[in-house]
mmCIF file of C-alpha atoms in Angstrom:
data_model
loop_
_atom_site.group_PDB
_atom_site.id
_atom_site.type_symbol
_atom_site.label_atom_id
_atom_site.label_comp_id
_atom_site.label_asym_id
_atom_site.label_seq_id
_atom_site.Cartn_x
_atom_site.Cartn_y
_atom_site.Cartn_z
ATOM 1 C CA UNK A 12 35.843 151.556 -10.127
ATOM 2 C CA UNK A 13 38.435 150.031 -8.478
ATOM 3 C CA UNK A 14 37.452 147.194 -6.115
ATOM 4 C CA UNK A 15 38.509 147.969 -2.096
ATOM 5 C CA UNK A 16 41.346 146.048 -0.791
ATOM 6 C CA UNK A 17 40.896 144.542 2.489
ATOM 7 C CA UNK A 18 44.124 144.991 4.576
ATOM 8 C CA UNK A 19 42.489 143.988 8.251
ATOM 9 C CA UNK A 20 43.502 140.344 7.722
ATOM 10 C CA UNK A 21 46.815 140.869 6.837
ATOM 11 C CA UNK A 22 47.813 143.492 9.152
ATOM 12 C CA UNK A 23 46.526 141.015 12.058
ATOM 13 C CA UNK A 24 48.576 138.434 10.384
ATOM 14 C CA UNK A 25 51.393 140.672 10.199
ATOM 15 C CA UNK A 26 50.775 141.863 13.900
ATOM 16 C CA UNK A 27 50.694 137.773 15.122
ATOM 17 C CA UNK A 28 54.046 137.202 13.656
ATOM 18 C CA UNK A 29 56.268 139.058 15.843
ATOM 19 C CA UNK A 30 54.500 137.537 18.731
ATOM 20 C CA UNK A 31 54.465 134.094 17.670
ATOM 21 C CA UNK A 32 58.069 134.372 17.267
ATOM 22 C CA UNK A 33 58.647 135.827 20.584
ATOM 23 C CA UNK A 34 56.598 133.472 22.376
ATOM 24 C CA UNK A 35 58.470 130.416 20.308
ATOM 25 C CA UNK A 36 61.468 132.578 21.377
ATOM 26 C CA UNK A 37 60.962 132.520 25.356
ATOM 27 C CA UNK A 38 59.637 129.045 24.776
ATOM 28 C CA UNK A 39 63.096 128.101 23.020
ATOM 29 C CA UNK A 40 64.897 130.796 25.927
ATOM 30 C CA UNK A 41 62.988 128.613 28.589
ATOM 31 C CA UNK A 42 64.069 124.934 27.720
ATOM 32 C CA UNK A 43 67.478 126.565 27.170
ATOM 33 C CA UNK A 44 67.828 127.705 30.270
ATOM 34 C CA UNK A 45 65.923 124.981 32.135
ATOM 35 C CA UNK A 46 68.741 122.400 30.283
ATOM 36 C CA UNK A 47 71.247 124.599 31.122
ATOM 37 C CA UNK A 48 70.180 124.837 34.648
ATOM 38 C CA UNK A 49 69.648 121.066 34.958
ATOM 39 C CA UNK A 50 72.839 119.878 33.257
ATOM 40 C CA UNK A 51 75.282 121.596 35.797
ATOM 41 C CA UNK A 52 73.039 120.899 39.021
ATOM 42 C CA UNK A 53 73.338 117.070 37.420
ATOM 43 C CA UNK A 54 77.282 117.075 37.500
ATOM 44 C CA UNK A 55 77.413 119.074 40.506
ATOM 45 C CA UNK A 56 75.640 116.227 42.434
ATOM 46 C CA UNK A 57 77.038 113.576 40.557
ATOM 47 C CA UNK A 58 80.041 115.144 41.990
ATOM 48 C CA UNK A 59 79.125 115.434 45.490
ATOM 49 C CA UNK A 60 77.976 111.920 45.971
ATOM 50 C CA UNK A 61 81.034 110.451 44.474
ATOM 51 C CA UNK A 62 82.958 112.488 46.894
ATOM 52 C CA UNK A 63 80.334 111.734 49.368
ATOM 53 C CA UNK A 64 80.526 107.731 48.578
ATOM 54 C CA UNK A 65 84.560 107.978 48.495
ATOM 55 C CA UNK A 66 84.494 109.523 52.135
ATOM 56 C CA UNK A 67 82.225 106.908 53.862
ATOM 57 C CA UNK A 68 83.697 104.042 51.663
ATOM 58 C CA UNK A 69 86.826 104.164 53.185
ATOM 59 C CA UNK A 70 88.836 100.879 52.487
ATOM 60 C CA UNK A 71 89.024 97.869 55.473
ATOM 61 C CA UNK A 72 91.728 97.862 58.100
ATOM 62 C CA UNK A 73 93.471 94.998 57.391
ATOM 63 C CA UNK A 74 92.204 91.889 59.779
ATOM 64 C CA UNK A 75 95.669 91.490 62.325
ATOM 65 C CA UNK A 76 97.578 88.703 61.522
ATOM 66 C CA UNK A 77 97.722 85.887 64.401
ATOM 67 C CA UNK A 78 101.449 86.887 64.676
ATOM 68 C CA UNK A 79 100.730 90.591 65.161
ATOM 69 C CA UNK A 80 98.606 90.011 67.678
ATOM 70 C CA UNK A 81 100.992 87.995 69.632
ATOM 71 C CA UNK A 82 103.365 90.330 69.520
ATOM 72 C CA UNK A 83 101.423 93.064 70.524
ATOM 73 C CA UNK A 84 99.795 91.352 73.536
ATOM 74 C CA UNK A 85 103.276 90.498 74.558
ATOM 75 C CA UNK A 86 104.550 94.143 73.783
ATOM 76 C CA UNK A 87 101.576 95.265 76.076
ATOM 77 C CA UNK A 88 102.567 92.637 78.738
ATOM 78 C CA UNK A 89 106.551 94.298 78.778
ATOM 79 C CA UNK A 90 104.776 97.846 78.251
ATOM 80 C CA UNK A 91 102.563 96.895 81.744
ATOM 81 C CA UNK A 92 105.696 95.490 83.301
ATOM 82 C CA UNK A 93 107.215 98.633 83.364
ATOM 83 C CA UNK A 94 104.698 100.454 84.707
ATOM 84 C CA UNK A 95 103.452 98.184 87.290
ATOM 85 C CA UNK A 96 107.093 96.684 88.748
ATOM 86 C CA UNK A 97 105.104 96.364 92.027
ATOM 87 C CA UNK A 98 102.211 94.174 90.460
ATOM 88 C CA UNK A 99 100.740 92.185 93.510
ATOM 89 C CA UNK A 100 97.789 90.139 94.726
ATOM 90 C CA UNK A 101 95.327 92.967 96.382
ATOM 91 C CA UNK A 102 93.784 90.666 99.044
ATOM 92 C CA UNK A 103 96.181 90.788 102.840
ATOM 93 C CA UNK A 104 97.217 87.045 103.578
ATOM 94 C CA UNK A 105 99.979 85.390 105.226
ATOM 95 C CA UNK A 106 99.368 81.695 104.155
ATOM 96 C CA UNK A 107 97.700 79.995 101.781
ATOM 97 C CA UNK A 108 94.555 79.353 103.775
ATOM 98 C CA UNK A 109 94.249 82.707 104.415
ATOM 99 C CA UNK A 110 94.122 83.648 100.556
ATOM 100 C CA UNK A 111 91.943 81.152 99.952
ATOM 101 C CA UNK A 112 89.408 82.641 102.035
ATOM 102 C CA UNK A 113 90.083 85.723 101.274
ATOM 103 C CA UNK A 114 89.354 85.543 97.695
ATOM 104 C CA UNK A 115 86.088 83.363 98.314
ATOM 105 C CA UNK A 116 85.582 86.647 100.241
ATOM 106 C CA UNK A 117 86.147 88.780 97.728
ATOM 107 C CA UNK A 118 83.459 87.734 95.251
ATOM 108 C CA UNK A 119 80.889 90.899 94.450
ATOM 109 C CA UNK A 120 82.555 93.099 97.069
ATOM 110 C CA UNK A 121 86.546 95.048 96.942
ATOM 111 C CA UNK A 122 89.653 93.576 98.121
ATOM 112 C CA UNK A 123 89.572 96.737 100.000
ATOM 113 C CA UNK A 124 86.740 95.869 102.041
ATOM 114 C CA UNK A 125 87.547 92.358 102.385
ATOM 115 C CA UNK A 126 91.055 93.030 103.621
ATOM 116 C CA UNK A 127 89.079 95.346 106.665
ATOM 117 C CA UNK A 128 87.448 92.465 107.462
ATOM 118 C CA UNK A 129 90.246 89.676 107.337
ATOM 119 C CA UNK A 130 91.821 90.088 110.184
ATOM 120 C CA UNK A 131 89.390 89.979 113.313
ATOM 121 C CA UNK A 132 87.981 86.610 111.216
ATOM 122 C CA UNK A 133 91.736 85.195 111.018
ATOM 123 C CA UNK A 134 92.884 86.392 114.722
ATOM 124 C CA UNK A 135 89.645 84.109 116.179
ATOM 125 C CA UNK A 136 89.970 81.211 113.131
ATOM 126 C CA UNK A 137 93.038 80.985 112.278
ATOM 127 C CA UNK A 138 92.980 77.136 110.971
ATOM 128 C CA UNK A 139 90.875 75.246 109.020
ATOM 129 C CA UNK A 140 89.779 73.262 112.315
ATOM 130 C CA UNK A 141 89.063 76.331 113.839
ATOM 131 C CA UNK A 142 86.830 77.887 111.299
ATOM 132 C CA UNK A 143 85.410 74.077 110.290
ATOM 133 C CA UNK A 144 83.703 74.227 114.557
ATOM 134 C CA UNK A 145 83.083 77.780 114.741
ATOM 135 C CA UNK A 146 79.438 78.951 115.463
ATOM 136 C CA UNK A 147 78.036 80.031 111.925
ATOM 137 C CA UNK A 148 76.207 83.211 113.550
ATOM 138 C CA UNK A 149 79.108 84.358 114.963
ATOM 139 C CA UNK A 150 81.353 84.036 111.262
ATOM 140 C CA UNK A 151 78.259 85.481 109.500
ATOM 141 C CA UNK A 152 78.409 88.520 111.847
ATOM 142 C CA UNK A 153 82.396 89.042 111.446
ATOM 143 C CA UNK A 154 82.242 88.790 107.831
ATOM 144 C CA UNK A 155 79.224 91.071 107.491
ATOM 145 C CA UNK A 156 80.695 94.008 105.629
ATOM 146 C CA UNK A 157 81.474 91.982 102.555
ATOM 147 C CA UNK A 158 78.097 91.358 101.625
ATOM 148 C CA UNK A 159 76.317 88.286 100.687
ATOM 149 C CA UNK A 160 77.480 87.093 104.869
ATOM 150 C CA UNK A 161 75.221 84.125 104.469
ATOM 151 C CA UNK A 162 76.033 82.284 101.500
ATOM 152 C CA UNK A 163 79.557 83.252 101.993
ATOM 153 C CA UNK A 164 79.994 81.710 105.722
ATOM 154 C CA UNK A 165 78.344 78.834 104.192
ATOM 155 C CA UNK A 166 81.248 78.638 101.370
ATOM 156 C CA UNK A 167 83.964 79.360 103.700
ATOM 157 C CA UNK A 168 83.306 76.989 106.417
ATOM 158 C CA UNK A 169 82.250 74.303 104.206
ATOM 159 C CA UNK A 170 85.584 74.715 102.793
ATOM 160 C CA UNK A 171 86.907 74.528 105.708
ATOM 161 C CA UNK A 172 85.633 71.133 106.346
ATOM 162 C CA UNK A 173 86.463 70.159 103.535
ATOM 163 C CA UNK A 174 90.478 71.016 104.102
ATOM 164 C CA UNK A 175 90.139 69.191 107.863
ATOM 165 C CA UNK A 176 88.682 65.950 106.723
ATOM 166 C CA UNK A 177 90.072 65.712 102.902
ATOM 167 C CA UNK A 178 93.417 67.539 103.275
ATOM 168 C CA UNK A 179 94.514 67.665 106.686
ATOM 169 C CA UNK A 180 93.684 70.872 107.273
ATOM 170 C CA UNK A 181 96.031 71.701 104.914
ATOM 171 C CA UNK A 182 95.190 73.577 101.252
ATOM 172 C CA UNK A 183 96.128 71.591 98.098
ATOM 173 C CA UNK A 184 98.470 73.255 95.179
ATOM 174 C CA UNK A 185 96.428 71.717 92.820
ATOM 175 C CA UNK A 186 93.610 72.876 90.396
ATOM 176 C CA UNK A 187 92.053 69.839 90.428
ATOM 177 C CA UNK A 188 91.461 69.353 93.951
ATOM 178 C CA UNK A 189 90.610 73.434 95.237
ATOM 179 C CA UNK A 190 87.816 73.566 92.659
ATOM 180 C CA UNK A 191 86.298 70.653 94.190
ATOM 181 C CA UNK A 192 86.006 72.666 97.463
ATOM 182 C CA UNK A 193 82.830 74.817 98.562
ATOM 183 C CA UNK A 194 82.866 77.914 96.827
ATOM 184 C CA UNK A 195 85.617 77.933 94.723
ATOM 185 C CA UNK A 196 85.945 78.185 91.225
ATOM 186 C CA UNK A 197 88.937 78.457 88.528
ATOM 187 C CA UNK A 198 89.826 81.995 89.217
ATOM 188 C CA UNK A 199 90.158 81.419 92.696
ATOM 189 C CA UNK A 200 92.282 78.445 92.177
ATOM 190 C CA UNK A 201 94.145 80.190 89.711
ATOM 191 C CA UNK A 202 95.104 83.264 92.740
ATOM 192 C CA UNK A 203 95.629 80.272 95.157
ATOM 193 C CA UNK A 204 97.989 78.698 92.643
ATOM 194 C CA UNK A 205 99.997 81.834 91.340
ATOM 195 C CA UNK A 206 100.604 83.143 94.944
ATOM 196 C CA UNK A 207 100.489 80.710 97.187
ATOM 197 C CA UNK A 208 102.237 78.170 95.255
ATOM 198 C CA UNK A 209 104.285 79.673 92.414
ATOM 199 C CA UNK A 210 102.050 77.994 89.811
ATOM 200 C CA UNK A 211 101.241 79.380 87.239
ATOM 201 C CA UNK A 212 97.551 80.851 86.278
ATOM 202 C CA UNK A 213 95.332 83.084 84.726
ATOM 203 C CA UNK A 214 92.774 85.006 87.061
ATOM 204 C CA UNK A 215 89.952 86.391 85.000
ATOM 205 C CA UNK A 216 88.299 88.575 86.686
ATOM 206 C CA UNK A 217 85.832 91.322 85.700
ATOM 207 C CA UNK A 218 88.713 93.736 85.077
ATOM 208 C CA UNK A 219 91.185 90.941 83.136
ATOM 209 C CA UNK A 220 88.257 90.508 80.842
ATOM 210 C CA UNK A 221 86.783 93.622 80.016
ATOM 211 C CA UNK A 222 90.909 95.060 79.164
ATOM 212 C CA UNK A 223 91.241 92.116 76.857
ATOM 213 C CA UNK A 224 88.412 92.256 74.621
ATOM 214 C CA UNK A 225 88.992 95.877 74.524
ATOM 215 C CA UNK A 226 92.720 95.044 73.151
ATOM 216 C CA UNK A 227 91.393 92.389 70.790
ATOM 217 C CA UNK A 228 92.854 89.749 72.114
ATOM 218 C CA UNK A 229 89.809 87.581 72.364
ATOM 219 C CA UNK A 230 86.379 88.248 71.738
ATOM 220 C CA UNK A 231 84.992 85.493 74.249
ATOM 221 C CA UNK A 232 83.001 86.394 77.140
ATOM 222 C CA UNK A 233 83.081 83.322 78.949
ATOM 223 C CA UNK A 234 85.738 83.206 81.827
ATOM 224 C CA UNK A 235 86.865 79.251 81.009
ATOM 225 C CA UNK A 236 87.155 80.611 77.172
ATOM 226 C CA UNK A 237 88.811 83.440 77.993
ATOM 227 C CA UNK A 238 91.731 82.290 79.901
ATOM 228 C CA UNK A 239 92.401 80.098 77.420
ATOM 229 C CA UNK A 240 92.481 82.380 74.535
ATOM 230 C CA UNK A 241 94.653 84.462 76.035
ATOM 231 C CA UNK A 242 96.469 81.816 77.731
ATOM 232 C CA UNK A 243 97.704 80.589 74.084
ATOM 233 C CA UNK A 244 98.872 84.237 73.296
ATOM 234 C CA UNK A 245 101.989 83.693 76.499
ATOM 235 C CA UNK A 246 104.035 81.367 78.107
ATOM 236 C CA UNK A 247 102.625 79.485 80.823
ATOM 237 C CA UNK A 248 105.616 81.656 83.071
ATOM 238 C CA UNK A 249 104.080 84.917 82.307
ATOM 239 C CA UNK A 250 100.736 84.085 83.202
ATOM 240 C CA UNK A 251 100.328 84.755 87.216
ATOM 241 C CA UNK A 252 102.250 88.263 86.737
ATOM 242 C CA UNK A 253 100.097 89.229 83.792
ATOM 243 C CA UNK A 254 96.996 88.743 85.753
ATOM 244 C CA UNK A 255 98.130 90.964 88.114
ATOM 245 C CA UNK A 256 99.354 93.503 85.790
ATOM 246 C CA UNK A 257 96.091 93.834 83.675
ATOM 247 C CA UNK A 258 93.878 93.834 86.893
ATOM 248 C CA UNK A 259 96.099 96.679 88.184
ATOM 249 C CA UNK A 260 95.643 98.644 84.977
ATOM 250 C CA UNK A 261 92.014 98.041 85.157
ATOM 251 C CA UNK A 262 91.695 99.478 88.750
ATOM 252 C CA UNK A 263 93.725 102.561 87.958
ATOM 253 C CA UNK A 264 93.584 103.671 84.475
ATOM 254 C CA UNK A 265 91.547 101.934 81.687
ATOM 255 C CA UNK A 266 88.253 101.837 84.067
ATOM 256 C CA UNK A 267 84.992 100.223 82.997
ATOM 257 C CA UNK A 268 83.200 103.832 82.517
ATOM 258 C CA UNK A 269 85.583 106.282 82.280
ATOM 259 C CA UNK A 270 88.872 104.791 81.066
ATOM 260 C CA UNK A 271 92.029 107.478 80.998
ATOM 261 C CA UNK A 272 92.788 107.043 77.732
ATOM 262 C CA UNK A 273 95.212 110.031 77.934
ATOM 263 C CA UNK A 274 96.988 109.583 80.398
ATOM 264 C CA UNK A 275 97.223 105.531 79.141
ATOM 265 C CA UNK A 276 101.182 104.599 78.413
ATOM 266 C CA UNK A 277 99.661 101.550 76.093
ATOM 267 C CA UNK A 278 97.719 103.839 74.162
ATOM 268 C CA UNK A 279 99.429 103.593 70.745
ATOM 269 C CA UNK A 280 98.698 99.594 71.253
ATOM 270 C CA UNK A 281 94.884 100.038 71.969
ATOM 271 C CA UNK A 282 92.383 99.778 69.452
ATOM 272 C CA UNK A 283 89.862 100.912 71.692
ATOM 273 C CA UNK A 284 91.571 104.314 72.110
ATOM 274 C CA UNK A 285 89.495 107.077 72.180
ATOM 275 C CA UNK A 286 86.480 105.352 74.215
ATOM 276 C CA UNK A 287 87.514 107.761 77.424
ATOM 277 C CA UNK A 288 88.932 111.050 77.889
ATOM 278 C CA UNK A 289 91.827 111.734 75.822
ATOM 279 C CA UNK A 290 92.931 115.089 77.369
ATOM 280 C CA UNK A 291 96.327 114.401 79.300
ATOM 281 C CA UNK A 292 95.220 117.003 81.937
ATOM 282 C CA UNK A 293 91.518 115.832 82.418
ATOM 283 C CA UNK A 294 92.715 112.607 82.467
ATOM 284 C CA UNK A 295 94.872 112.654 84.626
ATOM 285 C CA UNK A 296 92.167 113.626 87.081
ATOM 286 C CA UNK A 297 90.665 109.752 86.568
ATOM 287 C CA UNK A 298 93.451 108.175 87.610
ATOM 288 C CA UNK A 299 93.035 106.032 90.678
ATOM 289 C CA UNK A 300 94.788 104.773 93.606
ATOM 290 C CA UNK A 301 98.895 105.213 93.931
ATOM 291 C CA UNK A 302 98.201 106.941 90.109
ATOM 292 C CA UNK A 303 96.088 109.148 91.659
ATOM 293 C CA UNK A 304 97.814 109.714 94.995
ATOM 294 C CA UNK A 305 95.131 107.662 97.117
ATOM 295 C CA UNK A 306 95.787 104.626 99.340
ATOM 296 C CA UNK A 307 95.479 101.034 98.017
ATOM 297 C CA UNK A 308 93.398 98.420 98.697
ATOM 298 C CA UNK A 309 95.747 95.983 101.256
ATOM 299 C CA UNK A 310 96.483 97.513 104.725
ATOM 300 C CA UNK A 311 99.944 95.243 104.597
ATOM 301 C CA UNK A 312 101.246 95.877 100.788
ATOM 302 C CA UNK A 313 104.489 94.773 99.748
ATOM 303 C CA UNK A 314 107.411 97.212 100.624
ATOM 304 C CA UNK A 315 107.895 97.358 96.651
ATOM 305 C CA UNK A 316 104.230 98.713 96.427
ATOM 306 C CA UNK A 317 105.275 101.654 99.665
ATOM 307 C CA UNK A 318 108.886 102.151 97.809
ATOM 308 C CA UNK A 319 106.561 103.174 94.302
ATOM 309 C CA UNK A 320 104.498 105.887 95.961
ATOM 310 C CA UNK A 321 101.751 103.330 97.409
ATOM 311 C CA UNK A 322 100.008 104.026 100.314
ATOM 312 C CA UNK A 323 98.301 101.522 102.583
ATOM 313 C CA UNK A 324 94.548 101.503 103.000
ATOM 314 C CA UNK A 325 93.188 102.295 106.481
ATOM 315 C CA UNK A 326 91.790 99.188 108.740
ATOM 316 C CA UNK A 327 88.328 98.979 109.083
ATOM 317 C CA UNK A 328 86.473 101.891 111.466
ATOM 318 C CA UNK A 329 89.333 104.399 110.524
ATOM 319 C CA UNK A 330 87.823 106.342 108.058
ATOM 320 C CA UNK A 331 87.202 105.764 105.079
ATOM 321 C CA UNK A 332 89.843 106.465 102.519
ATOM 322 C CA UNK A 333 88.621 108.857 99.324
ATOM 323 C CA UNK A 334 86.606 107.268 96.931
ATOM 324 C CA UNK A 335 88.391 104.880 94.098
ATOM 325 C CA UNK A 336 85.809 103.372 92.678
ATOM 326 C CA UNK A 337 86.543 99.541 90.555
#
């Protein structure tokens, strides 16, 4: 008798085999496909951040030269020229005591409102020795709208003394001896100098200095530092008309908040283009003063400033002109 042959073992063997293999299969399938998967992501993003990296690692502008930057502040200057023929001190005065006082005036307030002012103070004063004896109450209430009536009576009359007893009532041309008076500083000097006397000067005001750091010319925010920085960059001749042509620009077009940038005829010299509205149209609409068809700040312009367009500002108690702002 033959002995029985057990066959259970082997068909479960038999049986296991196929699905060992498939399970080493879909395990072999799976890391396939998971390196496939990974190795194309991998390039793909290696790709994307180099072209990532090579977007925002752009190479440096070149740092301007000292010589390029002299010639394009002086471009800028000829540019301005053109633009602003009519280029004048904003303050009404018909001597050089007047401007003096005037511009002492002028601090924190507009020319515009100091020029309403100027001449009921200069019909009743009209000398040093006249403003040196007046009664302090009665200047303080004259010179009221200007703001700041106290401190600046004060200023004004002290310099007033000052020109009776020192100068013989008259003003000195030089820098050296107005800064030693009450209440005046370089700048004022400087727009006593330039247009009283012919002498050269640089009048940095808040306009003059906020247009040339945003050309680059300096990056001082100091006054004293400022004038002479830019000072170096001209000849002392062009000084007194470039103060006047910056501050104009300041006032109309490149303003502190809101500069025109497209309607700016030194645009393709700024570096800060692009910090206002660059639409010509929309632009336009910022533009200020004769740019924008309103009156000016002097009630007595020059006839050059009426012959450009200009219109004079209204005296004090006539209305108030529309808003210009700076």
């Amino acid at each position: 008798m033959k002995k029985a042959v057990t066959t259970e073992p082997v068909k479960k063997a038999v049986a296991a085999e196929p699905v060992k293999e498939k399970a080493a299969a879909a395990k072999s399938v799976k890391s396939v496909t998971k390196a496939a998967a990974a190795k194309p992501v991998k390039s793909v993003t290696k790709a994307a951040a180099a072209k990532s990296v090579k977007s925002v690692t752009k190479p440096a502008a070149k740092p301007e030269s000292r010589t390029a930057l002299v010639r394009r502040a002086r471009r800028i200057n000829r540019e301005l020229a053109e633009v602003y023929p009519y280029a004048h001190p904003e303050l009404d005065f018909e001597n050089p005591f007047q401007l003096l006082v005037a511009t002492v005036l002028s601090a924190q307030t507009t020319d515009l409102r100091v020029n309403q002012t100027t001449p009921a103070l200069f019909a009743k004063y009209p000398t040093p020795e006249d403003l040196a004896g007046a009664n302090p109450e009665e200047v303080e209430e004259l010179i009221r709208p200007t703001g700041f009536f106290r401190a600046k009576t004060k200023s004004i009359m002290g310099l007033a003394a000052a020109l009776r007893d020192e100068f013989g009532g008259e003003v000195p041309g030089r820098l050296e001896d107005l800064v030693k008076l009450p209440g005046v500083g370089r700048k004022t000097a400087f727009v006593v100098m330039g247009n009283a006397f012919g002498r050269p000067g640089i009048t940095v005001d808040t306009h003059f200095g906020r247009l040339v750091r945003r050309w680059k010319w300096t990056e001082e925010t100091d006054p004293d530092k400022v004038e002479k920085a830019v000072g170096e960059l001209f000849p002392k001749s062009d000084w007194t008309m470039l103060s006047h042509r910056v501050i104009f620009h300041g006032r109309r077009i490149c303003h502190a908040r809101k500069p025109a940038c497209g309607a700016c005829p030194i645009a393709p010299l700024c570096p800060a283009y692009g910090e206002g509205e660059t639409d010509p149209e929309k632009a336009k609409k910022l533009l200020k003063y004769e740019k924008g068809g309103f009156p000016g700040q002097r009630l007595k312009p020059p006839q050059s400033y009426l012959d450009a367009g200009g219109i004079p500002a209204p005296p004090l108690g006539a209305g108030a002109p529309p808003a210009t702002g700076e």
